[in-house]
Tab-separated table of C-alpha atoms and ligand atoms in Angstrom:
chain	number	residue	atom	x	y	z
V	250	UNK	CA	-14.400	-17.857	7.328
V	251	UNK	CA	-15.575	-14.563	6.129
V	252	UNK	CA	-19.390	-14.208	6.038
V	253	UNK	CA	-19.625	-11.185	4.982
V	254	UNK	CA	-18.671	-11.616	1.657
V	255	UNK	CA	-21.351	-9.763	-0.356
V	256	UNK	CA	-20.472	-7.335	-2.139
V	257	UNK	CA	-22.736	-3.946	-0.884
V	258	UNK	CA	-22.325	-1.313	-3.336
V	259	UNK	CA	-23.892	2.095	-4.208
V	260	UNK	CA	-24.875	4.338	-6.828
V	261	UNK	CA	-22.175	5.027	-8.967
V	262	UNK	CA	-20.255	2.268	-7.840
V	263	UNK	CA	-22.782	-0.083	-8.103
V	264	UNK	CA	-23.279	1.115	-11.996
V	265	UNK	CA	-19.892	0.789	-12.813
V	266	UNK	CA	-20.077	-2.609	-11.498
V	267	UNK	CA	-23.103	-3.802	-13.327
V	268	UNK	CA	-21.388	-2.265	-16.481
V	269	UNK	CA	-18.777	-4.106	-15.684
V	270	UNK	CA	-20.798	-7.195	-15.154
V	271	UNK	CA	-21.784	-6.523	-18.662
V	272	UNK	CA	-25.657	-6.235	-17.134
V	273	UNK	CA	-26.175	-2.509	-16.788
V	274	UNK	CA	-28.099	-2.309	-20.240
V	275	UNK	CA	-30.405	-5.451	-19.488
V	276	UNK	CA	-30.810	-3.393	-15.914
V	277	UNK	CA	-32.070	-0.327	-17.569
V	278	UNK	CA	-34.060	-2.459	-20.321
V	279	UNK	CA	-35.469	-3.855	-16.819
V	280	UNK	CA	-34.723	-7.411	-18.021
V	281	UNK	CA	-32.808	-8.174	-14.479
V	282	UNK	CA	-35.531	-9.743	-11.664
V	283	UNK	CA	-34.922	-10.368	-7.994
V	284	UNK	CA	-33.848	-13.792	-7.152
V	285	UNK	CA	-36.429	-14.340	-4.425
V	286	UNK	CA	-39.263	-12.378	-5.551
V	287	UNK	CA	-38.961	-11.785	-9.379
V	288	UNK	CA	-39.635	-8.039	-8.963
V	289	UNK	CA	-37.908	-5.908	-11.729
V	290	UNK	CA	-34.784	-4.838	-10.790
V	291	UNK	CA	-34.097	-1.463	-10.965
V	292	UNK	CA	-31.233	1.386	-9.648
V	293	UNK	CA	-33.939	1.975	-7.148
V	294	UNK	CA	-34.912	-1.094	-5.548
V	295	UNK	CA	-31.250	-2.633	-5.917
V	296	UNK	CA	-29.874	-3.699	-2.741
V	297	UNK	CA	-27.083	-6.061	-3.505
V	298	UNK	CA	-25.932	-8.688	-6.000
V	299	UNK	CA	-24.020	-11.544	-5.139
V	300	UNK	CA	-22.528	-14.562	-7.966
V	301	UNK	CA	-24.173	-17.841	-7.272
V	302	UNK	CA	-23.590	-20.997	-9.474
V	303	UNK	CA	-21.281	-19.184	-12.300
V	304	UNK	CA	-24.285	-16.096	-12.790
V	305	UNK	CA	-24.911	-13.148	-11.277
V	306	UNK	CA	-27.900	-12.807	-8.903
V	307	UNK	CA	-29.582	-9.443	-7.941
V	308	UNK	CA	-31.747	-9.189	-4.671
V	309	UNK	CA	-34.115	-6.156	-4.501
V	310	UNK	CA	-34.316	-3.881	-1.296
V	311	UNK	CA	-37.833	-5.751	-0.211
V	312	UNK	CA	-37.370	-6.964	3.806
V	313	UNK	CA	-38.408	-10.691	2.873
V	314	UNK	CA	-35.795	-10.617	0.024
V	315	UNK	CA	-33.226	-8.902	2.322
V	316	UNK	CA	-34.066	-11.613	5.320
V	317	UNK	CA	-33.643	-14.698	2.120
V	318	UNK	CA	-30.315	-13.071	1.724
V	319	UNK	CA	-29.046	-13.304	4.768
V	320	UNK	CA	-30.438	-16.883	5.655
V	321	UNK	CA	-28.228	-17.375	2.652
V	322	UNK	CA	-25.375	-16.241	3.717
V	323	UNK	CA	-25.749	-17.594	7.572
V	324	UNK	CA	-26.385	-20.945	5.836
V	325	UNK	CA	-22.742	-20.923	3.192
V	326	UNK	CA	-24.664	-21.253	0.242
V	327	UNK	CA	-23.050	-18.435	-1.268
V	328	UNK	CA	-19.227	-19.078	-2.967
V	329	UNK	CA	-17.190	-16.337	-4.301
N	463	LIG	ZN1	-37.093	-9.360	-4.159
């Protein structure tokens, strides 16, 4: 099984994708909010988003949210 599944984009890739993902205008209206923390999302503090339970979830680049992440991942909560 492949654990690293999450996708880890940047920049212009990473707006392309949330265009894509139809949420780049709700990320520059700064309606998007970190899954762990509820901080803002912004280009910025982006550091990955991964699909969880049919939506989209952002994580921001905080270490606790980063560390949440990857206990997610180690654990297989996370399905493509
Ligand atoms: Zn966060």
């Amino acid at each position: 099984m492949n654990k690293e599944k999450i996708k880890s984009v940047h920049d212009e890739d990473l707006e392309r994708l949330l265009e894509k993902l139809g949420l780049s205008s709700k990320l520059r209206h700064e309606k998007l909010k970190c899954t762990f923390c509820k901080t803002i999302i912004t280009l910025e503090n982006l550091h990955s988003l991964f699909p969880q339970s049919g939506s989209i979830k952002l994580v921001c680049d905080r270490v606790e949210c980063v560390k949440e992440l990857s206990s997610l991942l180690r654990e297989g909560n996370i399905s493509l």
